[in-house]
XYZ file of C-alpha atoms in Angstrom:
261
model
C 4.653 9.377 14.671
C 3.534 6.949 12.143
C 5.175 6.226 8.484
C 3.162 8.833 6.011
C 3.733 7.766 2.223
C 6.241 10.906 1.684
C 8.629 9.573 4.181
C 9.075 6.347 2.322
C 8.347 7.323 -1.312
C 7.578 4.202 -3.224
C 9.244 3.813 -6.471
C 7.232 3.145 -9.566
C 9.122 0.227 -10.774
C 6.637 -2.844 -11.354
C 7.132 -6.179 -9.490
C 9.559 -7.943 -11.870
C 8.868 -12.159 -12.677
C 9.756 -14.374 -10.443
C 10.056 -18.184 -10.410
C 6.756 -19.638 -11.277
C 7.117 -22.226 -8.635
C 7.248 -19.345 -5.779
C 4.173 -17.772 -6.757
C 2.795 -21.244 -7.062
C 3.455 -21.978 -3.333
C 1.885 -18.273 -2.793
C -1.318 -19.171 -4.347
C -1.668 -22.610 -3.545
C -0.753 -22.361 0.202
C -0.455 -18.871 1.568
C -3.215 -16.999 -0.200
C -5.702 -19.619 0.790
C -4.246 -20.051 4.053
C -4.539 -16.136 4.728
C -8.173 -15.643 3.441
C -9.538 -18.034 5.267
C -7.352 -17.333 8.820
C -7.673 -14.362 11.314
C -5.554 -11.134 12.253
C -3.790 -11.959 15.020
C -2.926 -9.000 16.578
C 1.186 -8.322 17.371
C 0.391 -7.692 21.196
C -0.164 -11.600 21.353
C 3.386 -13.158 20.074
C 5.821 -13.041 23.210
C 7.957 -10.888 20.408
C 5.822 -7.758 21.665
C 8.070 -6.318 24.444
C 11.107 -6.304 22.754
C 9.454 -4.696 19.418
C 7.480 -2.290 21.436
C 10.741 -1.110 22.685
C 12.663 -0.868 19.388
C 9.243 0.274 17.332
C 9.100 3.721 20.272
C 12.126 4.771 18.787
C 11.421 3.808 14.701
C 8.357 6.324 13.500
C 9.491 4.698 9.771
C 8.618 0.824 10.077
C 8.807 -1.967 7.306
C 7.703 -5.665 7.807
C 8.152 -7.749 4.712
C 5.923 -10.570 4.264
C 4.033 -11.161 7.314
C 0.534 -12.692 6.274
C -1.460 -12.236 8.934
C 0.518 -12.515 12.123
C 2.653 -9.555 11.649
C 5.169 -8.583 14.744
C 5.294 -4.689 14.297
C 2.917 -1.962 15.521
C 0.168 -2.346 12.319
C -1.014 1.332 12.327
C 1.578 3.405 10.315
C 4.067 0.369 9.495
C 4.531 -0.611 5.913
C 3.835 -3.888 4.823
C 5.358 -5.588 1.864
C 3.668 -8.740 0.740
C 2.666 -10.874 -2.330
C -0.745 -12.244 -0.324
C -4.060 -10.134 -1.901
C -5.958 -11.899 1.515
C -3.121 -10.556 3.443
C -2.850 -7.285 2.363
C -6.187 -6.408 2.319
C -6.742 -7.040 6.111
C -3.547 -5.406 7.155
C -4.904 -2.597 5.002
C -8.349 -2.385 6.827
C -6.449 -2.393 10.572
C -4.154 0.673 9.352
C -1.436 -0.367 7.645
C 0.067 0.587 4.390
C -0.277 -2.093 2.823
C 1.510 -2.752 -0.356
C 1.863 -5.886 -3.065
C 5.959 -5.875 -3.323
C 8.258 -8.926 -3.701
C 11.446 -9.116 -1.297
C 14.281 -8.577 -4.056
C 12.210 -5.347 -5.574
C 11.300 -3.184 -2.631
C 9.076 -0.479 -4.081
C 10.608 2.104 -1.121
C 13.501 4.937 -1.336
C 16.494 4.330 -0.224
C 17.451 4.849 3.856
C 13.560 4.988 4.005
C 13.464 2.715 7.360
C 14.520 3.140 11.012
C 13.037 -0.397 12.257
C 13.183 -3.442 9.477
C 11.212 -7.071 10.305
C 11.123 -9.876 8.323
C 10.059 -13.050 10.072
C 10.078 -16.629 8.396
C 10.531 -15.320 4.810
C 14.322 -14.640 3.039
C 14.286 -19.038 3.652
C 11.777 -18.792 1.066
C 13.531 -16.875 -1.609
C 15.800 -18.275 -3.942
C 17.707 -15.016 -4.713
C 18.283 -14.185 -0.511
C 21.424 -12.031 -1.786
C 18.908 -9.909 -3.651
C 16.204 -9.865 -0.638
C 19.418 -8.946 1.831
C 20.230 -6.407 -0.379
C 16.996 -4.792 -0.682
C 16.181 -4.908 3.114
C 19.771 -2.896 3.461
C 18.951 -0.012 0.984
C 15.906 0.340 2.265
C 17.081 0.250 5.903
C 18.913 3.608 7.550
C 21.890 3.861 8.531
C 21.710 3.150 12.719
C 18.146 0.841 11.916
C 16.764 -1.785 13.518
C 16.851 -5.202 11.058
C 14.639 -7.963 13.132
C 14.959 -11.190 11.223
C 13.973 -15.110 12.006
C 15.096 -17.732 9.937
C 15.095 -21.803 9.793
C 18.473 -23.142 10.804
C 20.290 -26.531 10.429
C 19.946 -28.282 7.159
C 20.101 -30.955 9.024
C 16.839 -30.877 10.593
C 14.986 -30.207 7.135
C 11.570 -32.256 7.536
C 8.857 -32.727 4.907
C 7.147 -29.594 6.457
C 10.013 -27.503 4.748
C 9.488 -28.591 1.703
C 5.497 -27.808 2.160
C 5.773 -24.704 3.162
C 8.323 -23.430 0.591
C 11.692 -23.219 2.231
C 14.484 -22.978 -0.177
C 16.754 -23.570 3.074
C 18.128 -24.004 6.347
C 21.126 -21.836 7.456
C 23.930 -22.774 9.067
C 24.506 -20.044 11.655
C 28.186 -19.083 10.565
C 26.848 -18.521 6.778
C 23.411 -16.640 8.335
C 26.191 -14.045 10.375
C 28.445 -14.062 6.930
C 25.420 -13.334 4.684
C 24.416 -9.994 7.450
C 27.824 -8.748 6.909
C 27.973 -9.139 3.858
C 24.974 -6.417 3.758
C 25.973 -4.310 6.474
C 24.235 -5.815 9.068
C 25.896 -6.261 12.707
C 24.740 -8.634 14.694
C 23.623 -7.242 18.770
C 21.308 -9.898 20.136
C 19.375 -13.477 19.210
C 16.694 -15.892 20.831
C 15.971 -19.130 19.853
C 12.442 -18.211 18.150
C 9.571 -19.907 16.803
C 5.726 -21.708 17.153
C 6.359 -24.754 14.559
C 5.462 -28.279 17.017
C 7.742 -30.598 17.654
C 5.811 -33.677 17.052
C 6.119 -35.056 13.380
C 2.922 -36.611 13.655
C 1.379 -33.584 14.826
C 2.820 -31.588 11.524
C 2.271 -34.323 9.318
C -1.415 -34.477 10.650
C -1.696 -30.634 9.627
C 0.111 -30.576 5.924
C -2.705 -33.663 4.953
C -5.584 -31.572 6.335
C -4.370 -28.451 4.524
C -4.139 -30.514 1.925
C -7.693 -32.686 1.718
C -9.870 -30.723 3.650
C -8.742 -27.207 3.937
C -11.905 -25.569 5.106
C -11.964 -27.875 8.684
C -7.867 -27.483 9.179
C -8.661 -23.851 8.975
C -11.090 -23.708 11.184
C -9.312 -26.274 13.833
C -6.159 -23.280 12.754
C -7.725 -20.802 13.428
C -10.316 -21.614 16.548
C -7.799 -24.210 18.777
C -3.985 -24.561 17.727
C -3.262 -21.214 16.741
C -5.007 -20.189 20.272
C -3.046 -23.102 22.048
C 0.103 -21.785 20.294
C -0.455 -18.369 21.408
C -0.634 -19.371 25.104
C 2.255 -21.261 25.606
C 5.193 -19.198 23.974
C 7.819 -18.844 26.278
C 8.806 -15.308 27.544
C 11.324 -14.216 24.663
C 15.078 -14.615 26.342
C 17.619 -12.455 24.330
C 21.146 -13.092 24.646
C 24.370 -10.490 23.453
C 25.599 -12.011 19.608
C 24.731 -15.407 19.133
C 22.749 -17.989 21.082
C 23.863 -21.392 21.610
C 21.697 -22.777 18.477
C 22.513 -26.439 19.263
C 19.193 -28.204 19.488
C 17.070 -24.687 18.190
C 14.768 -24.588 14.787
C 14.472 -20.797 14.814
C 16.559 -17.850 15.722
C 15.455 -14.521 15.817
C 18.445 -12.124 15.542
C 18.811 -8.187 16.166
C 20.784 -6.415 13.772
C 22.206 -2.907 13.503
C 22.544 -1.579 10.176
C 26.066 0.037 10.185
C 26.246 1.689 6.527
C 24.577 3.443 3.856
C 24.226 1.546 0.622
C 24.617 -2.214 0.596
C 27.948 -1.591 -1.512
C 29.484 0.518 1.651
């Protein structure tokens, strides 16, 4: 059944100020990356068979901040995101759609069964607050799916383009869950960023210079190429091996009621 508005009552808070060197990277990278890029439908990332299985059982879905490649179902799932582009298309395919930063969740409390958040708390300087947010927001018994960067020590200048604040360390990733309720049941090593350095530096100069052709060289042969070679998704019990892995994509079980339990 999808999410209807009265299940997850928004709260009428405004979106607070936040760093102006966050919304920079939003409106110099990300909202002219998403209004020039396509939809890419969630049935294409090799993530679709294990979030068709947990979304069957979640009829109250939240995906924070995913552009235009979002993971979950888009009919009935709530979308939080700071993108205008973004929102707007998700809005037009059946989402609900809503202009939210990650640390001021405009949702009720317990209002989710099935949480995503893909590539963004690396982004956030305050990922205590984010954490927080995605575990008052999150039921107790739901579903958190969350990717994340790891290693600091494989920080390249694509981080730093792309707005990470940081690379985790797996022990402190597992420590920050806990810290918010979160228990850890499965992980993958995760992720579509190449491996060549020359490749990625290649990309960050077009999207610099000439943004209209690396969109449409984005959008028309790399992000197709991408899409057809991802691996078949291999979930493991706790935590992978993440010795020579980028990205991990870990699913969580939220375990208590307010963050403070």
């Amino acid at each position: 059944m999808p999410i209807s508005t009265a299940e997850a009552p928004a709260r009428s808070a405004p979106i607070p100020a936040v760093e102006a060197d966050l919304l920079e990277v939003n409106r110099s990278f990300y909202d002219a990356l998403w209004r020039d890029a396509r939809l890419i439908p969630p049935q294409q990332f090799n993530t679709w068979p294990l979030v068709a299985e947990l979304a069957a059982n979640a009829p109250r879905r939240l995906e924070l901040a995913p552009g235009l490649r979002p993971r979950l179902p888009i009919a009935g799932t709530a979308f939080a995101d700071i993108s205008a582009p973004a929102l707007r298309q998700l809005g037009a395919h059946g989402g609900l759609a809503t202009q939210a930063l990650a640390d001021a969740l405009p949702y009720a409390d317990d209002a989710f069964d099935l949480v995503c958040a893909f590539d963004i708390i690396e982004h956030i300087d305050g990922d205590e607050a984010a954490m927080a947010e995605l575990a008052r927001v999150a039921a107790p018994g739901a579903t958190l799916l969350l990717s994340v960067p790891i290693h600091m020590a494989a920080w390249t200048a694509f981080d730093d383009f792309v707005g990470h604040r940081r690379r985790y360390e797996p022990e402190a990733l597992l420590a920050l869950l806990a810290r918010h309720g979160f228990a850890l049941q499965r992980s993958a090593a995760h992720g579509m960023q190449p491996k060549s350095t020359r490749l990625l530096k290649l990309g960050m100069w077009y999207l610099t210079h000439q943004r209209e052709r690396a969109m449409w060289w984005y959008n028309r042969v790399f992000m197709r190429l991408a899409l057809g070679t991802q691996p078949a998704l291999s979930m493991s019990p706790g935590m992978i091996d993440t010795d020579d892995v980028d990205t991990v994509l870990l699913v969580c079980r939220r375990i208590g009621g307010a963050a403070s339990d």
